[in-house]
Coordinates of C-alpha atoms in Angstrom, one line a residue:
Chain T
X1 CA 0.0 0.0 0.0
X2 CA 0.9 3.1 -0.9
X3 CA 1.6 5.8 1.6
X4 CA -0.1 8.6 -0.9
X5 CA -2.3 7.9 -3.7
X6 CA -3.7 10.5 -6.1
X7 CA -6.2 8.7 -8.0
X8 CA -8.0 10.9 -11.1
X9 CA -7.8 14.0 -9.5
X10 CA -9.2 17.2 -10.7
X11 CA -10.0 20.8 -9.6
X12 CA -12.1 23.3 -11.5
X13 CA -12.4 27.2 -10.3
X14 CA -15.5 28.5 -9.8
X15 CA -14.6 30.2 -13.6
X16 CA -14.8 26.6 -14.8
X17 CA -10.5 27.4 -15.4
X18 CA -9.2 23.6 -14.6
X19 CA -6.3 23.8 -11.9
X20 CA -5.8 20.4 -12.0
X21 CA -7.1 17.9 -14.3
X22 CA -6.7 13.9 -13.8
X23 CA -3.6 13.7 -11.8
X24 CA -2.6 10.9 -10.4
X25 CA 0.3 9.5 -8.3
X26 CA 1.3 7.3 -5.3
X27 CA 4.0 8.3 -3.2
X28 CA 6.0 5.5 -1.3
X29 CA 7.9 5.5 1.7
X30 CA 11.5 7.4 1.9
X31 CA 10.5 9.1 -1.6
X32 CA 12.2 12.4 -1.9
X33 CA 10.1 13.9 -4.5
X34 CA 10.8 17.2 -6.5
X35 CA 7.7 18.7 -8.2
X36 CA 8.6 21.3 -10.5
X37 CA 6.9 23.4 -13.0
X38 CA 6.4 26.7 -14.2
X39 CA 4.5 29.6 -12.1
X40 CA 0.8 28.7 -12.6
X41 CA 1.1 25.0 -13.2
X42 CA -0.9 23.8 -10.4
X43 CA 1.5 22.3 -7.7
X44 CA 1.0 24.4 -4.8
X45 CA -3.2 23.5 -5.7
X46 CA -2.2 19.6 -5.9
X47 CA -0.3 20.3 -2.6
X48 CA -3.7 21.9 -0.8
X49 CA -5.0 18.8 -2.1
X50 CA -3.2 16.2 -0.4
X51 CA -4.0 17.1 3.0
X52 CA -7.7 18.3 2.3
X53 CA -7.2 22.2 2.4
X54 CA -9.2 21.9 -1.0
X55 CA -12.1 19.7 -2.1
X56 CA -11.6 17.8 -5.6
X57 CA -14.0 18.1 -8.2
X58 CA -13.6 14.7 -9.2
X59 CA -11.3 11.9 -8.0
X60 CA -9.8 11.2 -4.7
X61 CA -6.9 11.2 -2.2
X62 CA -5.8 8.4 -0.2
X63 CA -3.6 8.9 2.7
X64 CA -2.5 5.1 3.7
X65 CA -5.2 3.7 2.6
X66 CA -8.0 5.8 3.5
X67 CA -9.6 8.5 1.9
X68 CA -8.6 12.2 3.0
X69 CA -12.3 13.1 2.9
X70 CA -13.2 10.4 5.5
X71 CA -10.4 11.7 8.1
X72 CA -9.4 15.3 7.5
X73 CA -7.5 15.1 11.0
X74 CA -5.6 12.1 10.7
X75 CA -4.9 13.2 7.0
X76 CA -3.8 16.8 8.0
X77 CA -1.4 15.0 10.4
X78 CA -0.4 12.7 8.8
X79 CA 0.2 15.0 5.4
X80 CA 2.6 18.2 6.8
X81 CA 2.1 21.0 4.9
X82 CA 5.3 23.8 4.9
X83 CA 4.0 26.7 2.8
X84 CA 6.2 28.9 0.9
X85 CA 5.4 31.8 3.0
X86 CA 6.8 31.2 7.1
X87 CA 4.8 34.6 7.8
X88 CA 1.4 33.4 6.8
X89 CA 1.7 30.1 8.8
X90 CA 3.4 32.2 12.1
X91 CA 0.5 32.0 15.2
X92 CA 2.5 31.7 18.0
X93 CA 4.1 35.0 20.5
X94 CA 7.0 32.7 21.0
X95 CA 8.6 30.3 19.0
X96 CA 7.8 27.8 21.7
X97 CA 4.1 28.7 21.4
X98 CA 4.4 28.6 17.6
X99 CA 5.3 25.1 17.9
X100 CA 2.8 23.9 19.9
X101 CA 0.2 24.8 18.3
X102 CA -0.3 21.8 16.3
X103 CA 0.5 19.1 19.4
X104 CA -2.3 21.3 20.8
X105 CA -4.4 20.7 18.3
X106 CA -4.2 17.3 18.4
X107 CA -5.6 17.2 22.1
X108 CA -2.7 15.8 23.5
X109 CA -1.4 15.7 27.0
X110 CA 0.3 18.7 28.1
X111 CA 3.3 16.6 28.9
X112 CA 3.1 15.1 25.3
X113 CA 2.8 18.5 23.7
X114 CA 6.0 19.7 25.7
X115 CA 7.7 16.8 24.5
X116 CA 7.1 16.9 21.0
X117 CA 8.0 21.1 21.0
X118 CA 10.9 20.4 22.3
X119 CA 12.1 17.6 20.4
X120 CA 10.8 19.6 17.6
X121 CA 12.8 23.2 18.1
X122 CA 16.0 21.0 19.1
X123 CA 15.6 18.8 15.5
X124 CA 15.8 22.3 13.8
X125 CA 18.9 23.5 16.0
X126 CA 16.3 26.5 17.3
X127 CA 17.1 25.9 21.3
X128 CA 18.7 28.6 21.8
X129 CA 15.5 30.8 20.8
X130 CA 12.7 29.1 22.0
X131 CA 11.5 32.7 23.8
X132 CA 12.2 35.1 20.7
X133 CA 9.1 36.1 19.4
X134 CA 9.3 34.2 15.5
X135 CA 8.4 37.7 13.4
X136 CA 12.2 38.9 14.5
X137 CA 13.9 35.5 13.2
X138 CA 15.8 35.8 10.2
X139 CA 14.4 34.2 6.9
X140 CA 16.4 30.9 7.3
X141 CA 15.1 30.9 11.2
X142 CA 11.8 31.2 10.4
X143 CA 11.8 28.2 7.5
X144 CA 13.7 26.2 10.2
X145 CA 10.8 27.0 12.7
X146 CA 8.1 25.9 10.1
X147 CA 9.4 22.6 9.6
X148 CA 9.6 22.2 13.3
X149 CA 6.0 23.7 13.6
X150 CA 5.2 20.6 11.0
X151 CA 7.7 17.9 13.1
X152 CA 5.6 18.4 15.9
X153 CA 2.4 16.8 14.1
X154 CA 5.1 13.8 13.5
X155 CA 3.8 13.7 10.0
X156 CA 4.5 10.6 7.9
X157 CA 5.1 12.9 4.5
X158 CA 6.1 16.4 4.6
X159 CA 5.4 18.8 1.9
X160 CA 7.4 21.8 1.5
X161 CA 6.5 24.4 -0.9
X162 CA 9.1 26.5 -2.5
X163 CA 11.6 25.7 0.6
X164 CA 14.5 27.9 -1.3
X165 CA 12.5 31.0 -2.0
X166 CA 13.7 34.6 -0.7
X167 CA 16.8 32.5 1.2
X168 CA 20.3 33.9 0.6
X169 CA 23.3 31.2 -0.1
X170 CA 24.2 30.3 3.9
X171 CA 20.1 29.8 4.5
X172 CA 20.0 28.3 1.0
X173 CA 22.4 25.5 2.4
X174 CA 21.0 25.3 5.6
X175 CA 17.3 24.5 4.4
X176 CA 18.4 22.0 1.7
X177 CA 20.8 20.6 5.0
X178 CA 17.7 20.2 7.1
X179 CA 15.7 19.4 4.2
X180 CA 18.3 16.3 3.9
X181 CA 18.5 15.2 7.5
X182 CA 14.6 15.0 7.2
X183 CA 15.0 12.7 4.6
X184 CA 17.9 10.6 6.3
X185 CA 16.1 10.3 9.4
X186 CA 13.0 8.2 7.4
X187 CA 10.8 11.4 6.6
X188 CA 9.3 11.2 2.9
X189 CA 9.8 14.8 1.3
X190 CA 7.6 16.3 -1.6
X191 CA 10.2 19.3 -2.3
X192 CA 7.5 22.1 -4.7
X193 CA 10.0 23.9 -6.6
X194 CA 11.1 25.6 -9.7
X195 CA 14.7 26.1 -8.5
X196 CA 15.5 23.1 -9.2
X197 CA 19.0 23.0 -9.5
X198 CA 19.2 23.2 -5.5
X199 CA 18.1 20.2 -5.0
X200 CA 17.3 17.8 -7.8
X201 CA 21.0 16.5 -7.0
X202 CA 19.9 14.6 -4.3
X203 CA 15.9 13.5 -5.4
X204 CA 14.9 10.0 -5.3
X205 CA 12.0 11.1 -7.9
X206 CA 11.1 14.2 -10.4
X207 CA 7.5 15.3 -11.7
X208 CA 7.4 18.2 -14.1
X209 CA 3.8 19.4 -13.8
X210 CA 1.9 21.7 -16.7
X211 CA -1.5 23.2 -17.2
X212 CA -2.5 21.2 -14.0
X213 CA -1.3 18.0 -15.3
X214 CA 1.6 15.6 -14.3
X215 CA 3.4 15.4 -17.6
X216 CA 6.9 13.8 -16.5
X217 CA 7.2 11.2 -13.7
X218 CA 10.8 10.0 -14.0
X219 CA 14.1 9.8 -12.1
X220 CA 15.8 12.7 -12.3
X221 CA 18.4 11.4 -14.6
X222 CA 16.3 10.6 -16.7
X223 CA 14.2 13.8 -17.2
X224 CA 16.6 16.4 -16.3
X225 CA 16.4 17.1 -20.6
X226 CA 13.2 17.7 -20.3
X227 CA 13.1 20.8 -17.7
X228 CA 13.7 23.3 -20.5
X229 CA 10.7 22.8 -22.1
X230 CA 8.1 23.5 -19.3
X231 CA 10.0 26.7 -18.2
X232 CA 11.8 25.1 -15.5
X233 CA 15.6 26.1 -15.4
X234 CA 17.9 22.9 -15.4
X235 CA 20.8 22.2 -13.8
X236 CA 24.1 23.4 -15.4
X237 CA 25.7 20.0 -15.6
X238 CA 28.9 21.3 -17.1
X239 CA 30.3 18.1 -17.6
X240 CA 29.3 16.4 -14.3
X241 CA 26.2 14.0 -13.3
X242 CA 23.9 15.4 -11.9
X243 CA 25.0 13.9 -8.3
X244 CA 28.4 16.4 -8.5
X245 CA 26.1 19.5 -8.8
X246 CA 24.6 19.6 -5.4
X247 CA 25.1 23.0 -3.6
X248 CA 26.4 21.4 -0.3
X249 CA 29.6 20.5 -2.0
X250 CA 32.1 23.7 -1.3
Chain B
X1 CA 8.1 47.5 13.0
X2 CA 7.8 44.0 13.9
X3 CA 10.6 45.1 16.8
X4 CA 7.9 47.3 18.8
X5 CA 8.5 46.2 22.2
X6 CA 5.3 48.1 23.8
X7 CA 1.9 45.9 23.8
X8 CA 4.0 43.3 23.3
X9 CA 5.3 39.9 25.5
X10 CA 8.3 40.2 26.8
X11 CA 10.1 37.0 28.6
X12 CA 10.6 37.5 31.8
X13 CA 11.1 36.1 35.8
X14 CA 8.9 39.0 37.5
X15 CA 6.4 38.6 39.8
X16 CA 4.0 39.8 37.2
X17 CA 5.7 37.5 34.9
X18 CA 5.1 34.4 37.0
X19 CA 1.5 35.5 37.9
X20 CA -1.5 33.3 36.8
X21 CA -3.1 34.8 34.2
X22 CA -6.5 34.5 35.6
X23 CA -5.7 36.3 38.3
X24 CA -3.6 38.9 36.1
X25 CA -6.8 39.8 33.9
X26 CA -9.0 40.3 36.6
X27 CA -6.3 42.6 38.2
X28 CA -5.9 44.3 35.3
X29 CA -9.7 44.9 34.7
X30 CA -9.5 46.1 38.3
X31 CA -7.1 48.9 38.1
X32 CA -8.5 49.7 34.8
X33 CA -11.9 50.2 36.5
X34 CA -10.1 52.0 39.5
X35 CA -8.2 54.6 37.1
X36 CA -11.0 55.4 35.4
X37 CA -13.3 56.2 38.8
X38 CA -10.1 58.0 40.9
X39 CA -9.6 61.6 41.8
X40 CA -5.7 63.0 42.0
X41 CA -4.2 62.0 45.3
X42 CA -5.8 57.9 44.3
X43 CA -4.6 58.2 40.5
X44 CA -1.3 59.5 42.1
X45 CA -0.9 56.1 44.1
X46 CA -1.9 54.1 40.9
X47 CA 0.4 55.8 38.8
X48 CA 3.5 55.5 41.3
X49 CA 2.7 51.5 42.1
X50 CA 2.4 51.1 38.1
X51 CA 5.8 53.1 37.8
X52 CA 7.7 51.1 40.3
X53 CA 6.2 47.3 38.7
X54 CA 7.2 48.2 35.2
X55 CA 10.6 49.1 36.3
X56 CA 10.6 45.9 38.7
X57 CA 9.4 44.0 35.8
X58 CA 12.3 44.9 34.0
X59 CA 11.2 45.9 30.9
X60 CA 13.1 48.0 28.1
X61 CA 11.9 51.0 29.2
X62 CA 14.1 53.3 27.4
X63 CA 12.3 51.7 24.0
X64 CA 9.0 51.5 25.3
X65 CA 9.1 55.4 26.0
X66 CA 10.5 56.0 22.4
X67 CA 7.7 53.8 21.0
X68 CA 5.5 56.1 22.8
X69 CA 6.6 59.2 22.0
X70 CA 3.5 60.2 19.1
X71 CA 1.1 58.8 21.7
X72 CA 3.0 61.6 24.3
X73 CA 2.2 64.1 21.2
X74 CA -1.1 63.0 20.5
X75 CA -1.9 63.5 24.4
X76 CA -0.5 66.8 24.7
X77 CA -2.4 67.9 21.3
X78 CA -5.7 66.1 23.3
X79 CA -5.0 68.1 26.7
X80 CA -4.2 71.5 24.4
X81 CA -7.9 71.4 22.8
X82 CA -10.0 70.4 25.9
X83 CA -7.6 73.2 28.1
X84 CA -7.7 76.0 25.8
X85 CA -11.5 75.1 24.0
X86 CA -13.7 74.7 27.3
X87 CA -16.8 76.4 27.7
X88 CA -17.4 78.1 31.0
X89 CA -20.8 76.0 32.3
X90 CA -22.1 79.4 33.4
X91 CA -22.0 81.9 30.9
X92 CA -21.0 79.7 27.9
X93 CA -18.1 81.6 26.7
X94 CA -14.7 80.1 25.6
X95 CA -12.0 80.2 28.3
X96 CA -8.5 80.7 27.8
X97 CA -6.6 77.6 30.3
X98 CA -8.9 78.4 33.2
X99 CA -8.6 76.3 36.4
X100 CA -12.1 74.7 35.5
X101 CA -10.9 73.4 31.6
X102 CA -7.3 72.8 32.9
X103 CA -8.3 70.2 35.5
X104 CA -10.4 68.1 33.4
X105 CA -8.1 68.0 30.6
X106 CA -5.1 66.9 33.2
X107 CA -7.4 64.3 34.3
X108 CA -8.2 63.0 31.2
X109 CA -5.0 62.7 30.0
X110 CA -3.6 61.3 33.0
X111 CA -6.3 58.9 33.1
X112 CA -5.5 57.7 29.6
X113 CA -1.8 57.6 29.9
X114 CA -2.2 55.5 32.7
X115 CA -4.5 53.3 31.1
X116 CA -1.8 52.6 28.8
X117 CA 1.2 51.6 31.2
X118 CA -1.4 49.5 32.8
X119 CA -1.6 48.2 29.2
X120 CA 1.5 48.0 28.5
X121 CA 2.3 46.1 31.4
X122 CA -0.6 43.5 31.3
X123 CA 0.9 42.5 27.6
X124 CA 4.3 42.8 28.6
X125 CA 4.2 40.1 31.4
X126 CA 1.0 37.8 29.9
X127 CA 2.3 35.2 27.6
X128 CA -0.8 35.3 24.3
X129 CA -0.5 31.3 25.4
X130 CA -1.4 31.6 28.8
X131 CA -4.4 34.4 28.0
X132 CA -5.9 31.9 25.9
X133 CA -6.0 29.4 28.0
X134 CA -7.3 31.6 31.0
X135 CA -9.6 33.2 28.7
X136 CA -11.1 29.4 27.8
X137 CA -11.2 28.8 31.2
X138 CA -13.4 31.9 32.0
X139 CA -15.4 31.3 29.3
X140 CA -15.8 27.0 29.8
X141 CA -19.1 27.8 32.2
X142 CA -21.4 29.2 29.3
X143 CA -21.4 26.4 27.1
X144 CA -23.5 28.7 24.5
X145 CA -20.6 30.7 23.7
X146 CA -17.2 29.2 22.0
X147 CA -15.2 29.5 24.2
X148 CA -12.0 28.1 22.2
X149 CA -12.5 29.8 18.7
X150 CA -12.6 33.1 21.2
X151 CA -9.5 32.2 23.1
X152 CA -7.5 31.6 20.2
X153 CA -8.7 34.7 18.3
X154 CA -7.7 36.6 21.3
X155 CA -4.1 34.7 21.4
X156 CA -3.9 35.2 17.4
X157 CA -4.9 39.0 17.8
X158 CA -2.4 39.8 20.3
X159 CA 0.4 37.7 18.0
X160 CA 0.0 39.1 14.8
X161 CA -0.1 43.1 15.9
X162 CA 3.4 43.5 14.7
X163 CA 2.7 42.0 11.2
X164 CA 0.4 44.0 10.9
X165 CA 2.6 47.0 11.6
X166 CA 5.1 45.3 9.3
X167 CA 2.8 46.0 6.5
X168 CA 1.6 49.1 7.2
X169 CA 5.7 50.2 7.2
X170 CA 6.5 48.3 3.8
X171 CA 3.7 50.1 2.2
X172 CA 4.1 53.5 4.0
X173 CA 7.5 53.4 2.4
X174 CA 6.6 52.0 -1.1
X175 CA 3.9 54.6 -1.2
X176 CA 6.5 57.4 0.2
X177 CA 9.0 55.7 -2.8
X178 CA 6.0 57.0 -5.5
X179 CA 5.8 60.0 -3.8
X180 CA 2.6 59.8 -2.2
X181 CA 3.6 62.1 0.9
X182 CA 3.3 64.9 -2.1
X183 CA -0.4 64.8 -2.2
X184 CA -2.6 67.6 -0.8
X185 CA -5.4 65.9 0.4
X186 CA -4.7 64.0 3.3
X187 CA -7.7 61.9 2.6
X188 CA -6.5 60.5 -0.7
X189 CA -3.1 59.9 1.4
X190 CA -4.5 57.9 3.7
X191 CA -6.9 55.6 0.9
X192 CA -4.0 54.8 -0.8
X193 CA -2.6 53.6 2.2
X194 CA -5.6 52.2 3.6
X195 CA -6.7 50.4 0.9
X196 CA -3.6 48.0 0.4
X197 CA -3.0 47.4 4.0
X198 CA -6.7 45.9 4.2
X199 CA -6.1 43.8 1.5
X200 CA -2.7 42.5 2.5
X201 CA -4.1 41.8 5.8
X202 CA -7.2 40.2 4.5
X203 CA -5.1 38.0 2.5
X204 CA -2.2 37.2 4.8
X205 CA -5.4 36.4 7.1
X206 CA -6.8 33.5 4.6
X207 CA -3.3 32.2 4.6
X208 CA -3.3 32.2 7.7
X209 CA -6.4 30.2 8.0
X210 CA -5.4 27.7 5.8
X211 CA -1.8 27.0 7.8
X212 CA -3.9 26.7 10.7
X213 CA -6.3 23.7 8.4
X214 CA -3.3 22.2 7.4
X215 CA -2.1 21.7 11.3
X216 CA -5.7 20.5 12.3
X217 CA -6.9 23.3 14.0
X218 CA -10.5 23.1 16.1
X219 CA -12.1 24.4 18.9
X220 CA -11.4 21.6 21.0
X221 CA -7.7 22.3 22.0
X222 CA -5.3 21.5 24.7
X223 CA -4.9 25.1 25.9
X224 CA -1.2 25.4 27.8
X225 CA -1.9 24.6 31.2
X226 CA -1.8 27.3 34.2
X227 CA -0.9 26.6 37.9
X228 CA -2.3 28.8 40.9
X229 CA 0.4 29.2 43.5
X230 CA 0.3 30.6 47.0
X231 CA 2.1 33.7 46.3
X232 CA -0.3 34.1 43.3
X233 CA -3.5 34.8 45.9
X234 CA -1.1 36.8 47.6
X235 CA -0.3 39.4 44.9
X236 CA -4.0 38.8 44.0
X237 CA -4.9 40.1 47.7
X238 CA -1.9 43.2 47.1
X239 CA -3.6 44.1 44.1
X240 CA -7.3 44.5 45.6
X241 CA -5.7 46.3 48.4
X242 CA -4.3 48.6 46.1
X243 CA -7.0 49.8 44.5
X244 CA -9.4 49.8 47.9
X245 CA -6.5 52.0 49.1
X246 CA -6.8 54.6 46.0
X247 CA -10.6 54.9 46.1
X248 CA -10.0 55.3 49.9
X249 CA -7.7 58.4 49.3
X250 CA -9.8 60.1 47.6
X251 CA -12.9 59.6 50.3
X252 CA -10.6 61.7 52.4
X253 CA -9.7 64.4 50.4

């Protein structure tokens, strides 16, 4: 069984524009997927999909099995969500408080919740800031607090969307390090990207999305040709395979 | 913007700090009724204690007082136009800083100022956490109200006032970048910065909602939990002794 299974999938705008139409995938375990695609091509939609934030028009979602519709709590934790925004997703006065929110959520024991915030802010390396209020972290700070804002839900699949965006080269590194250690430590990653040169080095998997449909599904080897023609930038090889172009390598 | 230190939480170990927060809004509520009902010799004593716990509570007062510094302006321009624009009750004529439009004035902005270090204080030492969950806990007797979805709009409200100050600055200085501070009527100054800022908010708002979907938000949350101590009733007992003794002061004036 699958861990995440698109089946059919399709979303229509109240305009009757399509922003997704008959996509389907399954996602297995220790996947590192990179979705890429041009500005409009519907992957931030199918990612609003995959934990429920948006209601198909036709087809389905099934997170282990079940059907996102049936659960929406046990898919929303199950499905983390890491927008490309860390402002819009920011509740909390403190970054401790930030990170609770979701343990919270889950009616937990207070004991539990302070366990998994503090396993959480310490997984990120944000200790040391646990009482700074989150709007005065840096931009690298606040992505590492998001993902430890989604650890704390101990989701099975985490989705980040555009992790590289507005990040300069040292929180560039440091995101695509923590995206990395997620990934070691048994996390399956849906990376939503059209940088990507930053990380495609190190994907398991590449889809190429267009229109609202899944057009490549491929190893990255294997499709890195074909970025050019759906807008997305490739990797400048330059004589190397595509391993020896990761950006930790300095 | 988002570094405004006034109305906003700042970690701390003082006794205000530690204090329940059910106890800390009721005391709050209290002096705030208190300020608003005293004469000078009782606001005196209310301003003084208030003076001496924000500088116990070690705060950055030296930033707090520059943050303040239009509302300083905007209470001398309040105290200027009830001084000098009072009508005598009697004979109806306009006065110019007579004892009977000087003392109201003084006591209005007094009052006010006041009202605002008490503010200041509350959300310096009340975690937006803690409120929420003692503002649940008022609330958990009337069963017709929702008492979660209020807590949490309460905690989110007090959280997100320096975003929204954020915005207000980044389009206050893209507007000043297209020269908008050049415009003669005021009115068409403030729509152009009005009219953004609501939609940025608006927007950053459904954002918002949806990161709060996607980590399974409801009504039925753990709320952090809070601990009544001893020394809690105590400062509780201080606090209604404190205002008892204000009102008190002025009964014998």
């Amino acid at each position: 069984m699958s861990l995440l299974e698109v089946r059919k999938l399709s979303h229509r705008f109240a305009d009757g524009t399509f922003g997704l139409r008959d996509v389907s995938l399954s996602v297995e375990s220790g996947e590192l997927i990179v979705l890429a695609g041009r500005n409009g091509s519907g992957k931030t939609i199918l990612m609003k999909h995959l934990n429920g934030l948006l209601t198909p028009s036709a087809g389905e979602v099934m997170v282990a099995g079940s059907p996102v519709s049936r659960n929406l709590l046990a898919a929303r934790q199950a499905v983390g969500l890491v927008f490309q925004d860390p402002d819009n997703q920011i509740v909390g006065q403190t970054v401790r408080d930030d990170v609770s929110f979701g343990p919270e959520n889950l009616r937990l024991s207070a004991d539990e919740i302070e366990r998994r915030t503090r396993t959480a802010i310490e997984g990120v390396g944000l200790e040391e800031l646990v009482e700074h209020q989150p709007h005065l972290l840096s931009g690298g700070e606040k992505r590492r607090l998001v993902i430890a804002d989604v650890l704390a839900m101990q989701p099975t699949i985490v989705i980040l969307d555009e992790p590289f965006s507005g990040l300069d080269y040292p929180g560039t590194k440091r995101a695509l390090t923590e995206i990395l250690r997620l990934h070691e430590h048994g996390h399956t990653l849906i990376v939503i990207t059209h940088e990507v040169e930053k990380i495609l080095a190190h994907a398991t998997r590449l889809i190429i999305m267009e229109e609202g449909r899944i057009v490549e599904d491929g190893s990255p080897e294997s499709l890195i040709d074909h970025l050019e023609r759906y807008g997305v930038r490739p990797p400048n090889l330059d004589g190397r395979g595509l391993s020896g172009v990761t950006w930790l390598s300095s | 913007m988002a570094q405004l230190v006034a109305f906003h939480y700042q970690p701390g170990d003082s006794v205000l700090h530690r204090l329940d927060v059910r106890i800390e809004l009721p005391l709050f509520l209290l002096m705030v009724a208190v300020t608003l009902r005293c004469a000078p010799l009782g606001l005196s004593f209310l301003t003084l204690l208030s003076v001496v716990t924000l500088v116990s509570a070690h705060l950055p007062l030296r930033r707090i007082a520059r943050e303040f510094r239009l509302f300083v302006f905007l209470l001398a321009l309040m105290f200027v136009a009830r001084a000098f624009g009072s009508s005598e009750p009697a004979g109806g004529e306009t006065t110019w800083l007579s004892r009977a439009a000087f003392v109201p004035a003084a006591m209005l902005v007094w009052r006010l100022a006041l009202l605002v270090l008490l503010g200041t204080l509350f959300a310096a030492t009340a975690r937006a956490a803690h409120l929420q969950s003692a503002v649940a806990w008022y609330l958990k007797p009337f069963h017709f109200l929702p008492g979660g979805r209020i807590a949490t709009m309460v905690g989110l409200t007090i959280s997100l006032i320096p975003l929204i100050f954020d915005s207000y600055q980044e389009i206050s200085d893209a507007q000043n970048a297209r020269c908008v501070h050049g415009f003669r009527r005021p009115a068409r100054r403030l729509r152009q910065l009005v009219v953004p800022l609501m939609l940025k908010t608006f927007g950053r708002a459904d954002s918002l909602a949806a990161a709060m979907e996607s980590r399974c938000y409801n009504d039925a949350r753990t709320f952090a939990p809070l601990h009544v101590h001893a020394s809690d009733w105590a400062t509780a007992i201080g606090g209604v002794a404190v205002a008892a003794v204000a009102l008190l002061l002025d009964l014998l004036v």
